[in-house]
mmCIF file of C-alpha atoms in Angstrom:
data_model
loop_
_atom_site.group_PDB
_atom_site.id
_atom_site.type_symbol
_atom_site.label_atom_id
_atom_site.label_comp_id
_atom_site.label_asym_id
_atom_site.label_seq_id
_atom_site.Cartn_x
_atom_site.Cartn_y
_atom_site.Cartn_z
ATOM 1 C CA UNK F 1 83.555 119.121 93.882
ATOM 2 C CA UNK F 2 85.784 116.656 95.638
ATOM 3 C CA UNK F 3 86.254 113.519 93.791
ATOM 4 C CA UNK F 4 89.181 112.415 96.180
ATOM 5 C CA UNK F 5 90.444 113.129 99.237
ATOM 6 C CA UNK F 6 93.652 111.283 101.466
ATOM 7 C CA UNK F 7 94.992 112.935 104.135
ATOM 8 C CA UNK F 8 99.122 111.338 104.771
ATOM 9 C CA UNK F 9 98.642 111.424 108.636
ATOM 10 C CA UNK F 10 101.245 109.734 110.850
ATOM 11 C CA UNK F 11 100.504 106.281 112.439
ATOM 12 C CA UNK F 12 98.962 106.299 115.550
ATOM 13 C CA UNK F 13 101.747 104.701 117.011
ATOM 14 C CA UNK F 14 104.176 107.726 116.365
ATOM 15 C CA UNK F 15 101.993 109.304 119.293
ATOM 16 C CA UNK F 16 104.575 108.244 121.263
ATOM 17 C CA UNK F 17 107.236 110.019 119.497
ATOM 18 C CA UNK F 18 105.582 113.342 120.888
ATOM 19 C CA UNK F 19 105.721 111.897 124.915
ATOM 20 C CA UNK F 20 109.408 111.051 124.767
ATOM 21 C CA UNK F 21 110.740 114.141 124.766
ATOM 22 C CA UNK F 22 108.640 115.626 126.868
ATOM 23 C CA UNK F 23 109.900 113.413 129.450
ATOM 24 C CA UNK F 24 113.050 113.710 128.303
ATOM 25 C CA UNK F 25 112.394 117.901 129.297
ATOM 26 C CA UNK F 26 110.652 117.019 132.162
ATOM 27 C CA UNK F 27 113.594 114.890 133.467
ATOM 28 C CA UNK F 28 115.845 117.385 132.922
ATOM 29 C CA UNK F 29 114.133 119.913 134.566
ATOM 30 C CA UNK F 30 113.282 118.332 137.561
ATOM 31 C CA UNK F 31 115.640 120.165 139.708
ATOM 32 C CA UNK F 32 114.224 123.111 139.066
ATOM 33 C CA UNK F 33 111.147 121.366 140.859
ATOM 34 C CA UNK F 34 107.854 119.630 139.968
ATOM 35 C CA UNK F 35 105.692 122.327 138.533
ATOM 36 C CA UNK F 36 108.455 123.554 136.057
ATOM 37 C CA UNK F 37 108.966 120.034 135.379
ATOM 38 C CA UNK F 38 105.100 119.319 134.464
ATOM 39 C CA UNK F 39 105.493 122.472 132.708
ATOM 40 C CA UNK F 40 108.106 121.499 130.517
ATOM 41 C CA UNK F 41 106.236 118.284 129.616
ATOM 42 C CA UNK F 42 103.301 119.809 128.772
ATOM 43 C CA UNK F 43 104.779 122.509 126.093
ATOM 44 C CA UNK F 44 107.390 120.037 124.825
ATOM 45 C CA UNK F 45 104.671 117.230 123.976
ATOM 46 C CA UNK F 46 102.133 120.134 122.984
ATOM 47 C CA UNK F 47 104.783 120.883 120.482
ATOM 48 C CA UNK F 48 105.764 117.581 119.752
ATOM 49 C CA UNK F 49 102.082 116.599 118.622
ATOM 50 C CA UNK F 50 101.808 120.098 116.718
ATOM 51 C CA UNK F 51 104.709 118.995 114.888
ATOM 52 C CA UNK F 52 103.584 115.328 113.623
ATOM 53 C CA UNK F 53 100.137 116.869 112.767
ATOM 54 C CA UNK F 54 101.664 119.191 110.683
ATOM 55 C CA UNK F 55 103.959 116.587 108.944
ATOM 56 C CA UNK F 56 100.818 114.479 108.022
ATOM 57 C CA UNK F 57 98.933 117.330 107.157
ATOM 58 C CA UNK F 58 99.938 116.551 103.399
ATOM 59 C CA UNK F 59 97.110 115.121 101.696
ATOM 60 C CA UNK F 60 95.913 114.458 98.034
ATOM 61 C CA UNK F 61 92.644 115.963 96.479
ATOM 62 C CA UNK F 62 91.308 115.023 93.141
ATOM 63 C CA UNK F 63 88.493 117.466 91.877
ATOM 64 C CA UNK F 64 87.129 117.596 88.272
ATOM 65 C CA UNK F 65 89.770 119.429 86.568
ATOM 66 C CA UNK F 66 92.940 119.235 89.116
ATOM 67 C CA UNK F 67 94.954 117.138 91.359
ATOM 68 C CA UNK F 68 96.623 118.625 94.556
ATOM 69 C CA UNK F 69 99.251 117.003 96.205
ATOM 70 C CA UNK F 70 100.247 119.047 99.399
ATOM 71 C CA UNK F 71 100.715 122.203 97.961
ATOM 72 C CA UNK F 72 100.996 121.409 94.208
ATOM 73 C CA UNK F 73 98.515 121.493 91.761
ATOM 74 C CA UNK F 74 98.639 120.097 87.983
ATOM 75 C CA UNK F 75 95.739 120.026 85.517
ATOM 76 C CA UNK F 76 94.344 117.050 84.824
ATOM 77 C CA UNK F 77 94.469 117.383 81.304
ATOM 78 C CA UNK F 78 98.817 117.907 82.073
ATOM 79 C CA UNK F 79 98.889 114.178 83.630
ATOM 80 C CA UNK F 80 99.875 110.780 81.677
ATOM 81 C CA UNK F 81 99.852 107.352 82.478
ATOM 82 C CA UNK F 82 99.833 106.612 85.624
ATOM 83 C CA UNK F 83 101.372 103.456 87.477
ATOM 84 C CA UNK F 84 100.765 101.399 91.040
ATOM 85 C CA UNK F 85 103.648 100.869 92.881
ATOM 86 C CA UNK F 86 103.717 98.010 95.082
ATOM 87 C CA UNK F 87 105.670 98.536 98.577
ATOM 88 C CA UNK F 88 109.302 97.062 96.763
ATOM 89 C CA UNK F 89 108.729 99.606 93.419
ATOM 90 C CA UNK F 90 107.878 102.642 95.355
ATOM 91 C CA UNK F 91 111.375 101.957 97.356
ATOM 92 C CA UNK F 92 112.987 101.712 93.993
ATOM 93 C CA UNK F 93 111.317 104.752 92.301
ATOM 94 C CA UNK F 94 112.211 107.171 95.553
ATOM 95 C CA UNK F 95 115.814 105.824 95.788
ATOM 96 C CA UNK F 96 117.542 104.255 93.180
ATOM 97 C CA UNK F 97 115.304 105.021 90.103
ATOM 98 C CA UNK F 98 114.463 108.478 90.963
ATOM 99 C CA UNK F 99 114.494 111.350 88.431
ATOM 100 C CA UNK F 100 116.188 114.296 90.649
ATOM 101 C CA UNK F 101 113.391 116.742 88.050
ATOM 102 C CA UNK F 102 110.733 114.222 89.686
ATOM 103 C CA UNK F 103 108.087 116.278 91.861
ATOM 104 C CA UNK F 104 107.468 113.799 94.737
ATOM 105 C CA UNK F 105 104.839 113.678 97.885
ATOM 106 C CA UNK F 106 106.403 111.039 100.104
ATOM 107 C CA UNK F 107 105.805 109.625 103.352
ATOM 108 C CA UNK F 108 108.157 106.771 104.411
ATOM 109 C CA UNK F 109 105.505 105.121 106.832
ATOM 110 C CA UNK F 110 102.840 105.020 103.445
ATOM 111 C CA UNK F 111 104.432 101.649 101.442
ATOM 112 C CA UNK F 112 102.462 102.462 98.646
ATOM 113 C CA UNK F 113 102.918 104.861 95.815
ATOM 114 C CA UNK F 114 101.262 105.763 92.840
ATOM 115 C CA UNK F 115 103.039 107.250 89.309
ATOM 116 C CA UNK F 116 102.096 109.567 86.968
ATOM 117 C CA UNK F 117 104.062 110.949 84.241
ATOM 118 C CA UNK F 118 103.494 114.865 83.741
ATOM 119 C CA UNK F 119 102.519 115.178 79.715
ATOM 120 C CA UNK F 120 103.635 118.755 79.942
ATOM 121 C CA UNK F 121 106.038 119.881 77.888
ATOM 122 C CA UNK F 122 106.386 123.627 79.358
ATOM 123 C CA UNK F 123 106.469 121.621 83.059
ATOM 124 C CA UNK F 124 110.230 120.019 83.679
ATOM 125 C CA UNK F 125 109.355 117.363 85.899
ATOM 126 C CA UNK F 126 109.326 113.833 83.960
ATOM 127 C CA UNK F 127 106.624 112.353 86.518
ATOM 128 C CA UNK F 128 104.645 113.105 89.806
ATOM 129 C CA UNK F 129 105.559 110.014 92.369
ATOM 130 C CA UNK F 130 102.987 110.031 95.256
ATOM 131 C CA UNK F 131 102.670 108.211 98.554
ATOM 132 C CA UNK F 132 99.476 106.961 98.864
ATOM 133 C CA UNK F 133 97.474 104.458 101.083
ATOM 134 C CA UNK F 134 94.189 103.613 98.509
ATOM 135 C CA UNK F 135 96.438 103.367 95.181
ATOM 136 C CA UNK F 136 93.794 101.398 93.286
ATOM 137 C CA UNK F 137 91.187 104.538 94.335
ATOM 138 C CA UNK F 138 93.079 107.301 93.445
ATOM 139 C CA UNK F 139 94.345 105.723 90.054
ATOM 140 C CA UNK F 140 90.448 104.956 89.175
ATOM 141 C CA UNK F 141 89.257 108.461 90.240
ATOM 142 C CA UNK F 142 92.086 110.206 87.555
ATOM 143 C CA UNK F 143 90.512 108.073 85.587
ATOM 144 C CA UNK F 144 87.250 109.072 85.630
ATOM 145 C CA UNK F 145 88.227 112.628 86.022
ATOM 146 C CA UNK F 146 89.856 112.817 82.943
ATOM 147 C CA UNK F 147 87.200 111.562 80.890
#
């Protein structure tokens, strides 16, 4: 059972970022004529979009015993406090504050991150930094979960 579920897609504005070099290809191989041209468009931006959806693919599920962050799992009963981080603090935590033992899901276009400090002592990672849109959900779901 699903508890919580956040999928880390890219904005809908980096849609965009899949066209450009597809014309970019298609530009270039306009000598060759306008078929191989609308060709090249096609299977550049085809892979261009492939690419983005995989890249926000990443998502966080909470169920009632674990918490998956792309392709990690911990134990509930392995996770500490947890902490919001506000747009500023999750800059700080994933540059200047950051524990290179830290296991991190990040996603520069999510301002928002959320904290949690891994209780395990056989697990070397001090804490578990996450990008996440809903913050204030996910940190009330663990919550609950772990009752």
């Amino acid at each position: 059972m699903r508890l919580y579920e956040e999928r880390l897609g890219v904005p809908r504005t980096w849609r965009w970022l899949a066209v450009l070099p597809g014309v970019m290809t298609a530009v270039a191989l306009l000598p060759l004529g306008p078929a191989v041209a609308a060709a090249g468009f096609t299977a550049v931006v085809a892979l261009a979009v492939l690419g983005l959806y995989a890249y926000g693919a990443a998502g966080i599920q909470v169920t009632g015993s674990h918490l998956t962050a792309g392709s990690m799992r911990f134990p509930l009963a392995s996770l500490g406090l947890a902490e919001i981080l506000d747009a500023e603090e999750a800059f700080l935590w994933r540059t200047r504050r950051a524990d290179v033992r830290a296991v991190m899901l990040l996603r520069s276009y999510v301002p928002t991150a959320l904290r949690i400090e891994i209780d395990d002592p056989d697990h070397p990672a001090p804490y578990l930094l996450l990008s996440t849109r809903r913050p204030t959900t996910l940190l009330a779901v663990l919550a609950f979960a772990r009752r």
